[in-house]
Structures are given as structure tokens and as C-alpha cells.
Coordinates of C-alpha atoms in Angstrom, one line a residue:
Chain K
M1418 CA 2.2 -84.2 8.5
N1419 CA -0.4 -85.8 6.2
P1420 CA -3.6 -84.6 4.4
D1421 CA -5.9 -86.0 7.1
Y1422 CA -7.0 -82.9 9.1
L1423 CA -8.3 -85.2 11.9
D1424 CA -5.0 -87.0 12.4
P1425 CA -3.4 -85.7 15.7
I1426 CA 0.1 -86.4 14.3
N1427 CA -0.4 -83.2 12.3
A1428 CA -0.3 -81.2 15.6
L1429 CA 3.4 -82.2 16.0
N1430 CA 5.6 -79.2 15.3
M1431 CA 2.5 -77.3 14.0
P1432 CA 2.9 -74.2 16.2
E1433 CA 6.5 -73.7 15.0
M1434 CA 5.6 -74.1 11.3
A1435 CA 2.5 -71.9 11.8
D1436 CA 4.6 -69.1 13.3
T1437 CA 7.1 -69.5 10.6
T1438 CA 4.4 -68.9 8.1
F1439 CA 2.8 -66.0 9.9
A1440 CA 6.2 -64.3 10.4
T1441 CA 7.0 -64.8 6.7
D1442 CA 3.8 -63.1 5.8
F1443 CA 4.6 -60.3 8.2
L1444 CA 8.0 -60.0 6.6
I1445 CA 6.8 -59.8 3.0
R1446 CA 4.2 -57.2 3.9
A1447 CA 7.0 -55.1 5.4
K1448 CA 9.1 -55.6 2.3
E1449 CA 6.2 -54.7 0.1
G1450 CA 5.6 -51.6 2.3
V1451 CA 9.1 -50.4 1.9
R1452 CA 9.2 -50.9 -1.9
N1453 CA 5.7 -49.3 -2.4
T1454 CA 6.6 -46.3 -0.2
A1455 CA 9.9 -45.7 -2.0
I1456 CA 8.1 -45.7 -5.4
A1457 CA 5.3 -43.5 -4.0
L1458 CA 7.9 -41.0 -2.7
T1459 CA 9.3 -40.7 -6.2
E1460 CA 5.9 -39.7 -7.6
T1461 CA 5.0 -37.1 -5.0
A1462 CA 5.6 -33.4 -5.4
S1463 CA 3.9 -31.7 -2.4
P1464 CA 6.5 -31.1 0.4
D1465 CA 4.4 -32.4 3.2
A1466 CA 3.4 -35.5 1.3
R1467 CA 7.1 -36.1 0.6
A1468 CA 8.0 -35.6 4.3
L1469 CA 5.2 -38.0 5.4
L1470 CA 6.3 -40.7 3.0
R1471 CA 10.0 -40.3 3.7
N1472 CA 9.2 -40.8 7.4
Q1473 CA 7.1 -43.8 6.7
L1474 CA 9.8 -45.2 4.5
R1475 CA 12.3 -44.9 7.4
Q1476 CA 9.8 -46.5 9.8
G1477 CA 9.2 -49.3 7.3
I1478 CA 12.9 -50.0 6.9
A1479 CA 13.2 -50.2 10.7
M1480 CA 10.3 -52.6 11.0
H1481 CA 11.6 -54.8 8.3
Q1482 CA 14.9 -55.0 10.1
E1483 CA 13.1 -55.9 13.4
I1484 CA 11.1 -58.6 11.7
S1485 CA 14.1 -60.1 10.0
D1486 CA 16.1 -60.1 13.2
L1487 CA 13.3 -61.8 15.1
M1488 CA 13.0 -64.4 12.4
M1489 CA 16.7 -65.1 12.3
R1490 CA 16.8 -65.4 16.1
K1491 CA 13.9 -67.9 16.0
K1492 CA 15.4 -69.9 13.1
W1493 CA 12.4 -69.1 10.9
F1494 CA 14.6 -67.3 8.4
H1495 CA 18.1 -68.3 7.1
P1496 CA 19.6 -65.6 4.9
Y1497 CA 23.1 -67.0 5.4
E1498 CA 22.7 -70.8 5.4
L1499 CA 20.7 -71.2 2.3
N1500 CA 20.5 -75.0 2.5
E1501 CA 18.5 -74.4 5.7
Q1502 CA 16.3 -71.9 4.0
Y1503 CA 15.8 -74.3 1.1
Q1504 CA 14.6 -77.1 3.4
L1505 CA 12.2 -74.6 5.2
D1506 CA 10.8 -73.4 1.9
Q1507 CA 10.1 -76.8 0.5
L1508 CA 8.7 -78.2 3.7
S1509 CA 6.4 -75.3 4.2
A1510 CA 5.2 -75.6 0.6
N1511 CA 4.5 -79.3 1.1
N1512 CA 2.6 -78.7 4.3
T1513 CA 0.6 -75.8 2.9
V1514 CA -0.3 -77.8 -0.2
M1515 CA -1.6 -80.6 2.0
I1516 CA -3.7 -78.0 4.0
G1517 CA -4.9 -76.7 0.7
Q1518 CA -6.2 -80.1 -0.3
M1519 CA -8.1 -80.6 2.9
N1520 CA -11.9 -80.3 2.9
L1521 CA -12.0 -77.7 5.8
F1522 CA -15.0 -75.6 5.0
P1523 CA -17.7 -77.8 3.5
E1524 CA -20.7 -76.3 5.2
D1525 CA -22.7 -73.3 3.8
T1526 CA -20.7 -70.2 5.1
R1527 CA -22.7 -67.5 3.3
R1528 CA -24.6 -66.2 6.4
K1529 CA -24.7 -62.7 4.9
G1530 CA -28.5 -62.4 5.4
L1531 CA -28.0 -62.5 9.1
F1532 CA -26.5 -59.1 9.5
D1533 CA -27.8 -56.1 7.6
R1534 CA -31.3 -55.9 9.2
T1535 CA -32.9 -55.4 12.6
P1536 CA -33.7 -58.6 14.6
D1537 CA -37.5 -58.6 14.0
E1538 CA -37.5 -57.2 10.5
H1539 CA -38.5 -60.6 8.9
I1540 CA -41.8 -60.5 10.8
R1541 CA -42.3 -56.8 10.1
G1542 CA -41.7 -56.1 13.9
N1543 CA -39.8 -53.0 12.9
Q1544 CA -43.0 -51.5 11.6
A1545 CA -44.9 -52.3 14.8
Chain T
M1312 CA 1.7 -22.4 2.6
T1313 CA -2.1 -22.9 2.6
A1314 CA -3.5 -26.4 2.3
Q1315 CA -2.8 -26.9 -1.4
I1316 CA -4.7 -29.4 -3.5
L1317 CA -2.6 -32.4 -4.2
A1318 CA -1.3 -33.2 -7.7
P1319 CA -3.1 -36.0 -9.5
H1320 CA -0.4 -38.6 -9.5
E1321 CA 0.5 -38.2 -5.8
S1322 CA -3.1 -38.4 -4.9
M1323 CA -3.3 -41.8 -6.5
E1324 CA -0.1 -42.8 -4.7
L1325 CA -1.7 -41.8 -1.4
H1326 CA -4.8 -43.8 -2.3
E1327 CA -2.5 -46.9 -2.7
A1328 CA -0.4 -46.1 0.4
L1329 CA -3.5 -45.6 2.6
N1330 CA -5.2 -48.8 1.3
F1331 CA -2.0 -50.8 1.8
K1332 CA -1.5 -49.5 5.3
T1333 CA -5.1 -50.1 6.2
L1334 CA -4.8 -53.8 5.1
C1335 CA -1.5 -54.2 6.9
L1336 CA -3.2 -52.9 10.1
A1337 CA -6.2 -55.3 9.6
K1338 CA -3.9 -58.3 9.1
S1339 CA -1.5 -57.6 11.9
K1340 CA -4.4 -57.1 14.2
L1341 CA -6.1 -60.3 13.0
M1342 CA -2.9 -62.4 13.2
Q1343 CA -2.3 -61.5 16.8
G1344 CA -5.2 -63.9 17.6
I1345 CA -3.6 -66.7 15.7
V1346 CA 0.2 -66.6 16.3
F1347 CA 1.7 -68.8 19.0
D1348 CA 4.9 -66.9 19.7
Q1349 CA 4.6 -64.0 22.2
E1350 CA 7.5 -62.0 20.7
L1351 CA 6.0 -62.2 17.3
K1352 CA 2.6 -61.1 18.7
D1353 CA 4.3 -58.2 20.5
L1354 CA 6.0 -57.1 17.3
M1355 CA 2.7 -57.2 15.4
Q1356 CA 1.2 -55.1 18.2
K1357 CA 4.0 -52.5 17.6
D1358 CA 3.1 -52.7 13.9
V1359 CA -0.5 -52.1 14.7
E1360 CA 0.3 -49.0 16.8
Q1361 CA 2.6 -47.6 14.1
S1362 CA 0.1 -48.3 11.4
I1363 CA -2.7 -46.5 13.3
Q1364 CA -0.4 -43.4 13.5
A1365 CA 0.6 -43.7 9.9
I1366 CA -3.0 -44.0 8.8
A1367 CA -3.9 -40.8 10.6
E1368 CA -1.1 -38.9 8.8
L1369 CA -2.0 -40.4 5.4
Q1370 CA -5.7 -39.6 5.8
A1371 CA -4.8 -35.9 6.6
V1372 CA -2.8 -35.4 3.5
Y1373 CA -5.1 -37.6 1.4
A1374 CA -8.0 -35.3 2.4
R1375 CA -6.4 -32.7 0.1
A1376 CA -6.9 -34.8 -3.0
P1377 CA -8.7 -33.1 -5.8
F1378 CA -11.4 -35.8 -5.8
Q1379 CA -12.1 -35.7 -2.0
A1380 CA -15.7 -35.9 -0.8
P1381 CA -17.6 -36.2 2.6
V1382 CA -16.9 -39.5 4.2
P1383 CA -20.1 -41.5 5.0
T1384 CA -20.5 -43.2 8.4
N1385 CA -21.3 -46.5 6.7
R1386 CA -21.7 -48.0 3.3
P1387 CA -24.9 -46.4 1.8
T1388 CA -26.5 -49.6 0.4
P1389 CA -25.7 -52.9 2.2
I1390 CA -24.9 -55.5 -0.4
L1391 CA -27.1 -58.6 0.1
N1392 CA -26.5 -61.3 -2.5

């Protein structure tokens, strides 16, 4: 891969690297969810709030397990062979830094004025 | 036990939990349009369905926060910069 976003060589292995990144994002959100819920649970007093959070904590732990298992099966995550994980981490960092340096969104993307009004408001059609 | 008003601290915890779960739902939904792998997409769909259920439960308890108020149908003043 190289910093030229028009170079087709960058499409090589891209889907696999992209899915690795999306799965990792999914995994860290699940981890964050479990940790946040556990802490939230230790600050709640009301019985039904506790029951709710305890249930969501269990569900979060199960989802985290499922994501981890999928990632290991797909070789997107290597908790046992850390030299593999190391290579993946560094490669993903290099690729993502290159993407970060690309000039991908140069045009004006504000477009906010296009939404919050009726179609003909600018010619006072809405007062017709 | 009647619907008791929540304690202050747990109300803020529910505020955090609800916002976090809402964002996780948004992201898992959005990512389904981007991921390549079907199994990953299916697992995200499962997360979406669980999150929708969890949000309903969180909203119900969060409604008993001491600072609760009627929920508007949309933002009162659109922000145009």
C-alpha cells in the first residue's frame, strides 16, 4: 500500500485489512460496554436498575466473546501468537497513517443549508 | 413498589449507559454498509437487535430520573451555521 489513493495496488488485500479494522472497532466497543456497565452497576441502588444493568452486563460479556471468537477464526485477532498480533498492529497502523495523509475530502462538504427548510422557502414560496 | 424516582448518581449512570448504547447501535448499523465479511455483518446485525432491546429497557428506567422532562419530536431550533 502507498499514500496515493488513486493507485489500484492499494486495493490489494484491502477488504481483509478493512474488515480487520471494523472488527477491532466492534471489539473495543464491546469491551468498553462491558467495563462501563460493570462500573455503572456498582453505582446503582434501585433494584430494577440493577437487574437491568446486570442483564446487559451478561449480554455484553457474551457479545464480546462472540466477537473475539469470530476474529480469532478469521485471523483478525491473535491473543495467543503475539508476534502475529504485533505484525497486524504495526501494519494496520502504517496503512491507516497513510490513509490519514491522503487528501480525500478536499471539496466543500458543509451542505448544512440544504436541509432545515422547505424546498421553496428561498423564494418565499412557502408564504404563497 | 411504585415507580420510584431514581437516585442522582444512578440517573447519571443511566444517562451514560443510554448514550453509549445509542452510539453503539448507530455505529453497528452504519458499519453494516461498509464491512465486506458476511459473518461480521451478521454479528453486527445481532448487536443492532440486542441494542434496540437494551435501549428500550434503559429508556424505561431512565424515565424515572429526577430531571426527566417531556421528549420533543425534534430539536426545537435547527442549528444553521
